[in-house]
Coordinates of C-alpha atoms and ligand atoms in Angstrom, one line a residue:
X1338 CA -15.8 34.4 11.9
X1339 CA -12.8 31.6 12.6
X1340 CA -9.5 31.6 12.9
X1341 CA -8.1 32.8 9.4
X1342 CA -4.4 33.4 8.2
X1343 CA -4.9 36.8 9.6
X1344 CA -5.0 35.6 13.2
X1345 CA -1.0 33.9 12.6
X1346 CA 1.4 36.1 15.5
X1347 CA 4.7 37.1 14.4
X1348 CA 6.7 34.4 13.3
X1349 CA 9.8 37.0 13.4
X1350 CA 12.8 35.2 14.5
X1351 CA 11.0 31.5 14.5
X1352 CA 12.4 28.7 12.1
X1353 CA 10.1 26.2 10.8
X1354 CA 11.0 22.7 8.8
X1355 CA 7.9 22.0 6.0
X1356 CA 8.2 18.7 4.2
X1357 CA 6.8 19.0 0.7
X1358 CA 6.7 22.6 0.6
X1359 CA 6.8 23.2 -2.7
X1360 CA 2.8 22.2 -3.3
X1361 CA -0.5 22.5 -2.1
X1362 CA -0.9 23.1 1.7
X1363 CA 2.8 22.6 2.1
X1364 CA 3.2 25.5 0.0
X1365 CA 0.4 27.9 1.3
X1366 CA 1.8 27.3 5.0
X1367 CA 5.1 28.1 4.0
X1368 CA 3.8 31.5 2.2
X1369 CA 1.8 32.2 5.6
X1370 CA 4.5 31.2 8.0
X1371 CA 7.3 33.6 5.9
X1372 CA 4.9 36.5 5.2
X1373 CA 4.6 36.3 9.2
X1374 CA 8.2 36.6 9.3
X1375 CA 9.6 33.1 10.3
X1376 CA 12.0 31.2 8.4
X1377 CA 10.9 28.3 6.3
X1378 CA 13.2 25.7 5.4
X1379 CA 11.5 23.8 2.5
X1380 CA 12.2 19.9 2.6
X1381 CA 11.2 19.1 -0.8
X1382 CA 12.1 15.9 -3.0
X1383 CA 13.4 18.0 -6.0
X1384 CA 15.5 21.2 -5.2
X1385 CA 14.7 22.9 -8.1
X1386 CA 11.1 22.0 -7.4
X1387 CA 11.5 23.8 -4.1
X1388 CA 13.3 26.9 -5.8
X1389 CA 10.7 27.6 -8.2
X1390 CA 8.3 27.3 -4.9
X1391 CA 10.4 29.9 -3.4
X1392 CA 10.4 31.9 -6.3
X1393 CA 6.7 31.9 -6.8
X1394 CA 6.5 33.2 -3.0
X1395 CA 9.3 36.0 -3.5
X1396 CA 7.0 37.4 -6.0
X1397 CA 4.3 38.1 -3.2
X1398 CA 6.6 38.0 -0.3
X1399 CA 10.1 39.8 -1.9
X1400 CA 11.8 39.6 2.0
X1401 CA 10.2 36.1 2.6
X1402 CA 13.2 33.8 4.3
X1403 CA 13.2 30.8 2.3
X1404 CA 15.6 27.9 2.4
X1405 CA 14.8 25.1 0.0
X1406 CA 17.0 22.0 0.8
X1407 CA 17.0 18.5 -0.7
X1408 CA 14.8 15.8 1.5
X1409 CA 13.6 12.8 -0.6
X1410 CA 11.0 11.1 1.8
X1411 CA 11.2 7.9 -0.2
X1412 CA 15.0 7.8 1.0
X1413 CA 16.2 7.3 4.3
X1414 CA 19.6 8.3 3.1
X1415 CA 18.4 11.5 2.0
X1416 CA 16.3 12.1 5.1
X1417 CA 19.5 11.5 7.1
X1418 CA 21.3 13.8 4.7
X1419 CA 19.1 16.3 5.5
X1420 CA 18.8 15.9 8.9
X1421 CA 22.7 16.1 9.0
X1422 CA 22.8 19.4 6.8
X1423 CA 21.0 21.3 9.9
X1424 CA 23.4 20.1 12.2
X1425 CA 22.7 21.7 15.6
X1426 CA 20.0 24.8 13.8
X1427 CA 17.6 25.5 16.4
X1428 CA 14.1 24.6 15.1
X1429 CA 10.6 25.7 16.6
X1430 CA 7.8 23.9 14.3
X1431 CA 8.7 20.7 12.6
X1432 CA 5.5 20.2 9.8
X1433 CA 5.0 16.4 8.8
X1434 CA 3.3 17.3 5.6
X1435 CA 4.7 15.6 2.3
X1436 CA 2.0 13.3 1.2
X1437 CA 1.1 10.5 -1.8
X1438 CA -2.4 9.6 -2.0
X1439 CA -3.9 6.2 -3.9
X1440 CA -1.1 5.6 -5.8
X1441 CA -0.6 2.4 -7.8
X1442 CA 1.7 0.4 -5.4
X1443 CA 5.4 0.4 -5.6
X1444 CA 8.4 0.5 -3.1
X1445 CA 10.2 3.3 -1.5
X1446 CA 14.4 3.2 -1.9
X1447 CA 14.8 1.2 1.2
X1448 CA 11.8 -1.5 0.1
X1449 CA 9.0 0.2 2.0
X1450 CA 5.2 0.3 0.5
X1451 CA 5.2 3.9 -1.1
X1452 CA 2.2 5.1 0.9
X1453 CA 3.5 3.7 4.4
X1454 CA 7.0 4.7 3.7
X1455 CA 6.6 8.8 2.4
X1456 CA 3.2 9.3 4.6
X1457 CA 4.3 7.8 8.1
X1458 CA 7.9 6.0 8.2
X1459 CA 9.6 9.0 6.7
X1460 CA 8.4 11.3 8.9
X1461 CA 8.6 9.4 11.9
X1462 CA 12.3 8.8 11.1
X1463 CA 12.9 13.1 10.6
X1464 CA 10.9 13.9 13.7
X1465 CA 13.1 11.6 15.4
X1466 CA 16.6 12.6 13.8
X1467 CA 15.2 16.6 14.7
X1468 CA 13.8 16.0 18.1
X1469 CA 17.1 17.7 19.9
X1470 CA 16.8 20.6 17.4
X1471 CA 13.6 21.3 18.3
X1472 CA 15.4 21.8 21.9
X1473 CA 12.3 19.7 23.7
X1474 CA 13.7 21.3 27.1
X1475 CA 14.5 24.3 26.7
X1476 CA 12.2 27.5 27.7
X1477 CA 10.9 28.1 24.3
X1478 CA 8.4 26.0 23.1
X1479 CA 8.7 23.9 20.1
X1480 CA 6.1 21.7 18.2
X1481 CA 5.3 19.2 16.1
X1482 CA 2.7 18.7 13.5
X1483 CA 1.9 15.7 11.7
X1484 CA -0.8 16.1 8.7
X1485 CA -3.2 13.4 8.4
X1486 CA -6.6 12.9 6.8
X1487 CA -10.6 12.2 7.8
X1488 CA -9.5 9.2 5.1
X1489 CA -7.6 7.8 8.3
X1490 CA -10.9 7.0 9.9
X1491 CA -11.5 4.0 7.7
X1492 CA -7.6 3.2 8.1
X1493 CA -6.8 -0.6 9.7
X1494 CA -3.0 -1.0 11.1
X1495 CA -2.6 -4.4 9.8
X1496 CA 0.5 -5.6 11.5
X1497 CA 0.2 -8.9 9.8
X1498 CA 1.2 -7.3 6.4
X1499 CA 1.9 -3.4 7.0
X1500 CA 4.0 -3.1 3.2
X1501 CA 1.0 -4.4 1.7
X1502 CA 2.8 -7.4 0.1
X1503 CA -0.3 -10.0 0.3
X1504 CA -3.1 -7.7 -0.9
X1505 CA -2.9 -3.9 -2.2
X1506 CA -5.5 -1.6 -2.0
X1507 CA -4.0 1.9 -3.1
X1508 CA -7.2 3.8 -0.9
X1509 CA -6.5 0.9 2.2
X1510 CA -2.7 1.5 2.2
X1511 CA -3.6 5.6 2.1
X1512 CA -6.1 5.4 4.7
X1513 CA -3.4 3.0 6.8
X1514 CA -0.9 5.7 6.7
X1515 CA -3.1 8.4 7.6
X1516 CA -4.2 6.6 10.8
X1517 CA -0.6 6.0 11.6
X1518 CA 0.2 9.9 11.2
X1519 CA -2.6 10.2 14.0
X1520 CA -1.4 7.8 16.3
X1521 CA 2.2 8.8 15.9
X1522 CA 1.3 12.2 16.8
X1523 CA -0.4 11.1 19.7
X1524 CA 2.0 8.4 21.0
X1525 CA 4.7 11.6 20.5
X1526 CA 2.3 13.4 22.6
X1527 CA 2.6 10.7 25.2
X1528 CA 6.4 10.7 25.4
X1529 CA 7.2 14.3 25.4
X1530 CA 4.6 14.7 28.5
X1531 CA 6.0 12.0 30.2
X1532 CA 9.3 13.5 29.6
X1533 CA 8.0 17.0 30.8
X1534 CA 9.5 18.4 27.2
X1535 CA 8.5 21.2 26.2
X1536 CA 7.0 20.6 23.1
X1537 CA 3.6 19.6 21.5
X1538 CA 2.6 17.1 19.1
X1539 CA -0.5 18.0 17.2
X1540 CA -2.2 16.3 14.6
X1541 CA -4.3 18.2 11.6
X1542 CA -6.1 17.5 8.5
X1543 CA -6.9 19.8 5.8
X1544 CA -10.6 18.8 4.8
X1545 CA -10.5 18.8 1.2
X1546 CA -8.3 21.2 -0.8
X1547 CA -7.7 21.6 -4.4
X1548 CA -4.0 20.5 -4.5
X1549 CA -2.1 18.1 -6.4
X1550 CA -2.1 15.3 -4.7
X1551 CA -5.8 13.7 -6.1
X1552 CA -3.7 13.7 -9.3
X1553 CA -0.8 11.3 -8.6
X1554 CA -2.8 8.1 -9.1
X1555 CA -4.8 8.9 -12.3
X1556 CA -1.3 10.5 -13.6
X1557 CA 0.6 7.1 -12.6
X1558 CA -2.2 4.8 -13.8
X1559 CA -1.9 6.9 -17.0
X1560 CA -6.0 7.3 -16.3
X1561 CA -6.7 10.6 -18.3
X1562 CA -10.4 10.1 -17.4
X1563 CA -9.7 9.7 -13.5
X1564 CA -7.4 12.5 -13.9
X1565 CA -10.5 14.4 -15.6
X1566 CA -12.6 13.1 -13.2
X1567 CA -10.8 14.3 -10.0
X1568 CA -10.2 17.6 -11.7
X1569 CA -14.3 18.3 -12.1
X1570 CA -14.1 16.9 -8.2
X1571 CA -12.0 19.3 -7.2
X1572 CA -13.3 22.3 -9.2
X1573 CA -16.8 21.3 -7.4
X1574 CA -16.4 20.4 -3.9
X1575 CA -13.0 21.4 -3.1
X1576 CA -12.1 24.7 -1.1
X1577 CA -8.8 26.1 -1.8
X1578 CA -5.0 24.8 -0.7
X1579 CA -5.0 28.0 1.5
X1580 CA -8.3 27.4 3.1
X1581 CA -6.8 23.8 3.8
X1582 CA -3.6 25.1 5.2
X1583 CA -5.3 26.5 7.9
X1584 CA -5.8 23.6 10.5
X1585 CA -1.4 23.1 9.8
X1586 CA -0.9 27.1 10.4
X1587 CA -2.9 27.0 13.6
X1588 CA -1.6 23.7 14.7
X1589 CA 1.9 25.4 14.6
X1590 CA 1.5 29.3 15.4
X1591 CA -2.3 29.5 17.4
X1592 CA -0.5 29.9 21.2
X1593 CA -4.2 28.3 22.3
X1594 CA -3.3 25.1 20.0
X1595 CA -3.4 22.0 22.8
X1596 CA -0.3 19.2 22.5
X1597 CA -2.1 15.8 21.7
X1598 CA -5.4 17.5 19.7
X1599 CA -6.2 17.1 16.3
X1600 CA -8.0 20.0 14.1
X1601 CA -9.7 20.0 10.8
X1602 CA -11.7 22.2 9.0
X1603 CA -15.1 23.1 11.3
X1604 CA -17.5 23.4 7.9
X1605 CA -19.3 21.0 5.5
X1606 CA -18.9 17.4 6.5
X1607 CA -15.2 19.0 7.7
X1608 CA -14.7 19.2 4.4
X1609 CA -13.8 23.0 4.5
X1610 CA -14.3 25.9 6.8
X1611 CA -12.2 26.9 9.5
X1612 CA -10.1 25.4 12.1
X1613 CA -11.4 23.8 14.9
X1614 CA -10.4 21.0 17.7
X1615 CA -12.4 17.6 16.3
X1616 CA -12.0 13.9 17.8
X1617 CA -10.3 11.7 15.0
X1618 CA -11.8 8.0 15.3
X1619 CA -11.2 5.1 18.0
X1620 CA -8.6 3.8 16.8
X1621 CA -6.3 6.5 17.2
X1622 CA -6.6 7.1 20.4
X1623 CA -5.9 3.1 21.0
X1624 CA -2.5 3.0 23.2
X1625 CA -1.4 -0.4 22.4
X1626 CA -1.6 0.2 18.6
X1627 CA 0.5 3.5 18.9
X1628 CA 3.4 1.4 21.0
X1629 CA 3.2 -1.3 18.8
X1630 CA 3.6 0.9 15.6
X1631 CA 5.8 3.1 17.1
X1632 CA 8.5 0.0 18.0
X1633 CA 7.7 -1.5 14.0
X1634 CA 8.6 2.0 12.9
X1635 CA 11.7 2.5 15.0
X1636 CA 13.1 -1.4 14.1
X1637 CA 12.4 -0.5 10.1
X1638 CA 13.9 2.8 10.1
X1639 CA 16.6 2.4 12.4
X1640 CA 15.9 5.8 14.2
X1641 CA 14.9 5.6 18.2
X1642 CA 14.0 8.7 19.9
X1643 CA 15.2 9.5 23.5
X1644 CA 12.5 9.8 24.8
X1645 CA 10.9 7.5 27.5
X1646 CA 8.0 5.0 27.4
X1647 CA 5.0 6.5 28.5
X1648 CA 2.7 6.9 31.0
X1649 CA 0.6 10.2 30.1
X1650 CA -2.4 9.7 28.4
X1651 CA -4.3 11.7 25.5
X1652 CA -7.8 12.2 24.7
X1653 CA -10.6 13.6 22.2
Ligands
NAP2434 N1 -5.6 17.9 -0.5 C1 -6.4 17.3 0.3 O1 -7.7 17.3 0.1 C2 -5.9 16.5 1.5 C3 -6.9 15.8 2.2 C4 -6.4 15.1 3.3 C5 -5.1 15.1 3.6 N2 -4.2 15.7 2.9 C6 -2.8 15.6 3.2 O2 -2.1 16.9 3.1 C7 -0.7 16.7 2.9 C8 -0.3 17.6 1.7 O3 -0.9 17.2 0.5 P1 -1.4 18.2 -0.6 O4 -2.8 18.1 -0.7 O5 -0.8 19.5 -0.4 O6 -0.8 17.5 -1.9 P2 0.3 17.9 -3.0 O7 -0.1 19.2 -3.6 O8 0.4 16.8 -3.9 O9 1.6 18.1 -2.2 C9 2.3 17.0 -1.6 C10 3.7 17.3 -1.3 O10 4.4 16.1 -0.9 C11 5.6 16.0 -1.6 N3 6.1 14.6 -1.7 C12 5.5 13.5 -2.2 N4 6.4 12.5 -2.2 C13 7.5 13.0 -1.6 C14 8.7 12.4 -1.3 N5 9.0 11.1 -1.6 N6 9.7 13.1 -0.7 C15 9.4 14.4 -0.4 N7 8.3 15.0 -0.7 C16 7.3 14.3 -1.3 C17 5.3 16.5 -3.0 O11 6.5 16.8 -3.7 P3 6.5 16.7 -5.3 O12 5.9 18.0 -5.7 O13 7.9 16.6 -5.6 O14 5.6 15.5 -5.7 C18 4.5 17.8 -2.6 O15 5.4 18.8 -2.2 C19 -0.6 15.2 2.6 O16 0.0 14.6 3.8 C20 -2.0 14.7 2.4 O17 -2.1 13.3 2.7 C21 -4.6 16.4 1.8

């Protein structure tokens, strides 16, 4: 038997930031984190999306604390906005989790590639604009977790044309984001060891869940028949958006969860199952990728971290 929902401590007294907590995994960690008694503040793109999520827990959980708050990923205005709303709120988990998946391409507010700017830039600009709340030295431990995908082990970082402006390939520029979630959380890794914070930057996937997200492409393509297609996918292979919450919930509550790992489903292919520490490919774990994306993503967003460069080093 692994490491289930029941496993979670108390949460009582913790607060934890979800991004897209108002669907799929977002949504099942935020249920498990508040029935555990943390505070959840839901960063999701619509409010009133994020109310009826809150809602729809309050019906299971009626004392769940639930604050659903504005945070369009696609918007660097709104992320600031956000970020600017919790002022000095002390913050224990940050969860990097909103996600758009094989979408046709388009552009993000601020002229990013859709899938580069809401998988990895907007996140890396919100961890950034958090990392004092998350109080990186202070006694209390804070972390960090960044969702990814197995996807990202076919993912290239192609510095030559990262917005996908020569050549689009809606699974490429997924898979590119995903890998850049994983080195991001690494690279964080780096920095907040070399700064003796303490605070730990995981990486997770979910496997594959039955969420929304293999509908957004088919739905924007108006594709009926992929939409059909990904439905009879899902209803086959798919295990639920609880079972692939897991790998997030232990990321951020397990106290045996290591800074710098990455965890995925232990089952099928990794498909489903459990929670378990996994390698994620090469390429990840490449240091001068991670520096280099890392300065691209600070010059594009305009957010630097204090944090200095680093000189610890993380491993499968
Ligand atoms: N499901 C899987 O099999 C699977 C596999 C590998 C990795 N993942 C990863 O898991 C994470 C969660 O995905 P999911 O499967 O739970 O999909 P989902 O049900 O589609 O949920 C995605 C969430 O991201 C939000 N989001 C999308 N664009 C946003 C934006 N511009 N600003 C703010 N929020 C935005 C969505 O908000 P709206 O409801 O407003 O659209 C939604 O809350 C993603 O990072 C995904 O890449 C999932």
């Amino acid at each position: 038997m692994g490491w289930t929902a029941d496993n979670i401590p108390d949460q009582e007294g913790r607060q934890v930031v979800v991004t897209g907590a108002n669907s799929g995994i977002g949504l099942e960690a935020t249920r498990e984190l508040a029935r555990n008694g943390a505070t959840v503040i839901m960063a999701c793109r619509s409010t009133e999306r994020g109310q009826d999520a809150a809602r729809d827990i309050r019906a299971d959980i009626p004392d769940a604390d639930l604050r659903p708050e504005a945070c369009d990923l696609g918007d660097l205005e709104s992320i600031h906005a956000f970020a600017d709303r919790l002022g000095d709120a002390d913050l224990d988990v940050l969860i990097n989790n909103a996600g758009v998946m094989a979408i046709p391409r388009s552009e993000t507010v601020d002229g990013f590639e859709t899938q580069f700017g809401v998988n990895h830039l907007s996140h890396f600009a919100l961890t950034g604009l958090l990392l004092e709340n998350l109080h990186p030295h202070d006694a209390s431990e804070s972390r960090i977790v960044t969702v990814s995908s197995g996807i990202h082990e076919r993912g290239e970082i192609d510095f030559d044309d990262l917005q996908h402006e020569q050549s689009y390939d809606p699974w490429d520029a997924y898979a590119q984001s995903k890998l850049a979630n994983v080195l991001f959380a690494y690279e964080l890794e780096r920095r907040l060891l070399t700064a003796a914070a303490n605070a730990k930057s995981i990486a997770v996937h979910p496997g594959y869940a039955n969420t929304q997200l293999q509908f957004r492409g088919p739905e924007q393509r108006g594709s009926r028949l992929r939409k059909a297609a990904m439905w009879a996918m899902n209803t086959a292979l798919a295990q639920s958006a609880a079972m692939g919450a897991l790998p997030t919930l232990y990321a951020a509550t397990a106290p045996e969860a290591e800074g710098g790992a990455y965890y995925g489903p232990g089952g099928f292919m990794n498909m489903r199952g459990t929670p378990e520490r996994q390698a994620s490919s090469k390429q990840s774990y490449d240091e001068e990728t991670a520096r280099r994306l890392w300065a691209v993503s600070s010059e594009l967003t305009g957010v630097t971290y204090d944090l200095p460069e680093p000189k610890a080093e993380v491993s499968a």
